[in-house]
C-alpha positions as a printed Julia matrix, in Angstrom:
332×3 Matrix{Float64}:
   3.58   33.0     1.34
   5.93   30.7     3.21
   5.4    27.06    4.1
   7.36   24.07    5.35
   8.2    20.97    3.36
  10.08   17.75    4.03
  12.82   16.89    1.56
  15.14   13.96    0.91
  18.41   15.1     2.5
  20.49   12.03    1.55
  20.05    8.58    0.09
  19.9     5.81    2.69
  22.24    2.85    2.82
  20.2    -0.02    4.19
  17.41    1.0     6.54
  16.56    4.74    6.32
  16.97    6.99    9.34
  15.64   10.41   10.29
  18.97   11.85    9.08
  17.86   11.11    5.5
  15.13   13.76    5.8
  15.18   17.51    6.35
  12.44   20.07    7.01
  12.86   23.43    5.33
  10.93   26.65    4.79
  10.15   27.72    1.21
   8.26   30.49   -0.56
   5.19   29.43   -2.52
   4.75   30.8    -6.02
   1.8    32.94   -7.1
  -1.13   31.02   -8.55
  -1.28   30.73  -12.33
  -4.25   29.75  -14.47
  -5.23   26.14  -13.77
  -3.48   26.04  -10.4
  -4.71   25.63   -6.83
  -3.44   26.51   -3.38
  -3.96   23.42   -1.26
  -3.84   22.69    2.46
  -3.18   18.95    2.98
  -5.28   17.05    5.5
  -3.99   13.47    5.27
  -0.73   12.07    3.9
  -0.32    8.48    2.7
   2.81    6.63    3.86
   3.66    3.57    1.76
   6.41    0.93    1.48
   7.13    1.77   -2.18
   8.52    5.11   -1.04
  11.62    3.31    0.22
  12.49    2.27   -3.34
  12.12    5.85   -4.56
  14.76    6.95   -2.06
  17.33    5.02   -4.1
  18.92    6.4    -7.25
  17.84    3.4    -9.27
  15.69    2.76  -12.32
  12.24    1.5   -11.42
   8.58    1.92  -12.33
   8.6     5.32  -10.58
  11.17    8.1   -10.78
  13.44    8.3    -7.72
  13.04   11.13   -5.26
  15.65   13.8    -5.86
  18.05   15.04   -3.21
  16.92   18.38   -1.7
  13.49   17.99   -3.29
  10.22   17.35   -1.45
   9.07   13.78   -0.86
   5.81   13.16   -2.75
   2.97   10.74   -2.13
  -0.76   10.36   -2.0
  -2.38   13.31   -0.2
  -5.9    14.57    0.42
  -6.19   18.35    0.66
  -8.65   21.22    0.85
  -8.67   23.92   -1.83
  -7.75   27.26   -0.22
  -7.48   29.34   -3.41
  -8.34   28.45   -6.99
  -7.56   29.64  -10.48
  -9.24   26.58  -11.96
 -12.66   26.24  -13.55
 -12.91   22.69  -12.24
 -12.27   23.21   -8.52
 -13.61   25.78   -6.09
 -12.55   26.92   -2.61
 -13.54   24.3    -0.05
 -13.37   21.32   -2.41
 -11.47   18.3    -1.09
  -9.15   16.64   -3.58
  -6.75   13.7    -3.75
  -3.55   13.42   -5.76
   0.2    12.92   -5.72
   1.42   15.96   -3.79
   4.54   17.03   -1.86
   5.06   16.55    1.85
   4.32   20.2     2.62
   2.02   22.09    4.96
   0.65   23.98    1.95
   1.41   23.69   -1.75
   0.59   25.11   -5.16
  -0.47   22.38   -7.58
  -1.8    22.03  -11.1
  -5.4    20.91  -11.42
  -4.16   18.08  -13.64
  -3.94   14.77  -11.81
  -6.24   15.89   -8.99
  -9.63   14.31   -8.28
 -12.45   15.76   -6.24
 -13.66   13.42   -3.52
 -16.98   13.12   -1.7
 -16.36   12.97    2.05
 -20.05   12.28    2.71
 -19.65    8.76    1.28
 -16.78    7.66    3.49
 -14.04    9.17    5.68
 -11.62   11.37    3.75
  -8.64    9.18    4.61
 -10.29    6.17    2.93
  -9.46    7.75   -0.44
  -5.8     7.09    0.39
  -6.65    3.53    1.38
  -9.48    1.17    0.61
 -11.08    3.52   -1.95
  -7.74    4.62   -3.38
  -4.57    3.01   -4.69
  -4.39    0.61   -1.73
  -7.79   -0.91   -2.42
  -7.2    -0.99   -6.16
  -3.86   -2.75   -5.65
  -5.55   -5.41   -3.56
  -8.42   -5.79   -6.02
  -6.46   -6.15   -9.24
  -3.7    -8.32   -7.8
  -6.23  -10.79   -6.44
  -8.98  -10.63   -9.04
  -6.97  -10.23  -12.26
  -3.88  -12.29  -11.38
  -5.13  -14.59   -8.62
  -8.52  -15.17  -10.28
 -10.01  -16.76   -7.15
 -12.52  -19.57   -7.34
 -14.92  -20.62   -4.6
 -13.34  -23.13   -2.23
  -9.72  -22.3    -3.06
  -7.1   -21.57   -0.4
  -5.55  -18.08   -0.4
  -2.49  -17.11    1.65
  -1.66  -13.43    2.19
   1.67  -12.22    3.58
   1.84   -8.81    5.21
  -1.81   -9.59    5.89
  -2.31   -6.92    8.55
  -0.97   -4.21    6.26
  -3.07   -1.81    4.23
  -3.25   -4.0     1.12
  -3.28   -7.33    2.95
  -6.44   -6.73    5.0
  -8.33   -5.8     1.83
  -7.01   -8.8    -0.14
  -8.14  -11.23    2.55
 -11.63   -9.79    2.73
 -12.1    -9.78   -1.04
 -10.97  -13.41   -1.11
 -13.61  -14.23    1.52
 -16.24  -12.42   -0.55
 -15.24  -14.74   -3.42
 -15.84  -17.79   -1.23
 -12.21  -18.7    -0.55
 -10.51  -20.0     2.57
  -8.01  -17.35    3.7
  -4.86  -17.59    5.8
  -2.98  -14.44    6.75
   0.63  -14.07    7.88
   1.49  -11.18   10.23
   4.06  -10.19   12.83
   2.29  -10.19   16.2
  -0.38  -12.04   18.17
  -2.41   -8.82   18.28
  -2.45   -8.65   14.48
  -3.27  -12.35   14.21
  -6.32  -11.87   16.46
  -7.39   -8.79   14.52
  -7.23  -10.63   11.19
  -9.5   -13.38   12.47
 -11.88  -11.37   14.65
 -12.33   -8.16   12.66
 -11.46   -9.05    9.07
 -12.81  -12.6     8.89
  -9.63  -14.52    8.01
 -10.07  -18.24    8.63
  -6.6   -18.61   10.14
  -3.6   -16.37   10.79
   0.05  -16.99   11.63
   2.5   -14.98   13.7
   5.66  -15.65   11.72
   7.86  -14.24   14.49
   6.84  -16.93   16.98
   6.36  -19.84   14.57
   9.34  -22.21   14.72
   8.83  -23.92   11.35
   6.73  -21.73    9.08
   6.77  -24.2     6.16
   5.34  -26.98    8.32
   2.8   -24.71    9.97
   1.48  -23.52    6.6
   1.24  -27.16    5.48
  -0.81  -27.94    8.6
  -3.22  -25.03    7.98
  -3.38  -25.69    4.23
  -3.7   -29.49    3.96
  -4.86  -29.21    0.34
  -2.05  -26.8    -0.57
  -2.04  -23.1    -1.49
  -3.98  -22.11   -4.62
  -3.3   -18.36   -4.51
  -0.46  -16.56   -2.79
  -0.63  -12.76   -2.51
   2.97  -11.8    -1.78
   3.58   -8.51    0.0
   6.84   -9.32    1.77
   9.13  -11.79   -0.06
  12.09  -13.36    1.73
  11.84  -16.41    3.97
   8.09  -16.03    4.44
   7.51  -16.39    0.72
   9.92  -19.34    0.59
   7.75  -21.11    3.15
   4.49  -20.39    1.32
   5.81  -21.39   -2.09
   7.03  -24.69   -0.64
   3.31  -25.46   -0.15
   2.13  -24.16   -3.51
  -0.42  -26.17   -5.51
  -0.45  -27.29   -9.13
  -1.8   -24.46  -11.34
  -1.53  -22.0    -8.46
  -1.25  -18.25   -9.02
   1.14  -15.89   -7.23
   0.46  -12.13   -7.28
   3.77  -10.41   -6.59
   2.82   -7.08   -5.02
   5.65   -6.17   -2.6
   8.94   -7.34   -1.13
   9.16   -5.24    2.02
  11.44   -7.71    3.79
  14.11   -7.02    1.16
  13.79   -3.27    0.58
  16.55   -2.36    3.02
  18.97   -5.13    2.01
  22.48   -3.93    1.2
  23.44   -7.22   -0.45
  21.62   -9.39   -2.97
  19.77  -11.99   -0.86
  20.14  -15.67   -1.68
  17.28  -18.08   -1.08
  15.72  -21.25   -2.43
  15.65  -21.51   -6.22
  11.9   -21.51   -6.79
  11.9   -21.88  -10.59
  11.84  -25.72  -10.57
   8.78  -25.69   -8.32
   7.02  -23.11  -10.49
   7.87  -25.18  -13.56
   6.89  -28.62  -12.33
   3.65  -27.41  -10.73
   2.64  -25.13  -13.63
   2.48  -22.09  -11.34
   1.86  -18.56  -12.62
   3.87  -15.87  -10.81
   3.25  -12.32  -11.97
   4.58   -9.03  -10.66
   2.47   -5.92  -11.1
   1.92   -2.32  -10.13
  -1.52   -0.83   -9.81
  -0.89    1.56  -12.72
  -0.93   -1.44  -15.06
  -4.69   -1.52  -14.58
  -5.42    2.21  -14.91
  -7.99    1.66  -17.66
  -9.84   -0.71  -15.34
  -9.95    1.63  -12.32
 -13.71    2.3   -12.67
 -14.34   -1.45  -12.35
 -12.27   -1.65   -9.18
 -13.75    1.47   -7.58
 -17.27    0.23   -8.35
 -16.77   -3.08   -6.55
 -14.78   -1.61   -3.64
 -17.36    1.14   -3.04
 -20.24   -1.35   -3.08
 -18.49   -3.71   -0.66
 -17.67   -0.85    1.74
 -21.24    0.48    1.54
 -22.68   -3.0     2.16
 -20.41   -3.6     5.16
 -18.64   -6.51    3.46
 -15.3    -4.72    3.37
 -13.86   -3.23    6.55
 -10.71   -1.17    6.75
  -8.13   -0.39    9.38
  -5.91    2.67    9.69
  -2.97    3.63   11.84
  -3.17    7.41   12.01
  -0.16    9.38   13.22
  -0.82   13.0    14.15
   1.4    15.84   13.02
   3.11   16.88    9.79
   6.53   16.69   11.48
   5.99   12.97   12.14
   5.88   11.98    8.46
   9.46   10.58    8.38
   8.9     8.64   11.63
   5.7     7.16   10.21
   7.5     6.01    7.06
  10.27    4.39    9.09
   7.62    2.73   11.25
   6.41    0.7     8.27
   9.64   -1.31    8.31
   9.2    -2.09   12.0
   5.63   -3.3    11.59
   4.2    -0.41   13.61
   1.09   -0.15   11.44
  -2.08   -2.16   11.34
  -3.77   -1.49    8.03
  -3.01    1.76    6.26
  -0.37    4.09    7.72
  -1.59    7.67    7.43
  -0.37   10.96    8.85
  -2.96   13.58    9.78
  -1.81   17.14    9.33
């Protein structure tokens, strides 16, 4: 059986382009014991994938040239040689960007699409939601009445972080890149205030105005000048959850900014980087709370769904232009 897959054709220098990807036709292997033939339904597109396009040591192995891009995928079982999955089951796992694929049963999880939309298992009920939960709850440790600032607030992780902070009784300020996103954060997701950093002349002063008592928790998704402005307003004993640095992912030179260590030192600030895998043993805790909040209507979620397998590379590139609100997903 033949299928199409999207591979990494070359490593990008700076911002990736469509030339860094290639679509090719391959032959699928025959099923062996413990394997499944899967037809993907939804593909997750995430900022971390940019780092995996580099040939550099990181928390995840780099994508290999001429090999399929891999990411979070939900898929339907078409054929099965597994005792754990049957034809028609819907599963989620790390799978290749392919129209069909043969995969081991290991690492796959069956999902219940009667509880929530299938795509949610790539978002609020998947790694996205867990990233938001553990970064805020285990590193930020929010207390009622504290002020939380979230950068990349209209992104997949950011919208969940802000809502969880509100559930914990915090005052929440989001930073995003358009007036439309600012309005969405306040009207749909319950943020107390939101800032369009692209039209704000002095971000440091504006944050100070909105956070007169300072910033107790900063959930950092973007880095760069936005983070410089937030950290300038950081409180004593504040906590910074370092989740992403999307503003720097395409830099070809080492960026130079304010030296923040003296501020962290003199204000006794905790700044901790993390990846969601650090908390794998705690996943049941996170899923329990996220599922309850979604079920109770306390946690809303937003998706930008792009149609068509062939549009996967365009969707990934769109992340770096701010084309998504909430989770960027491609529907097969």
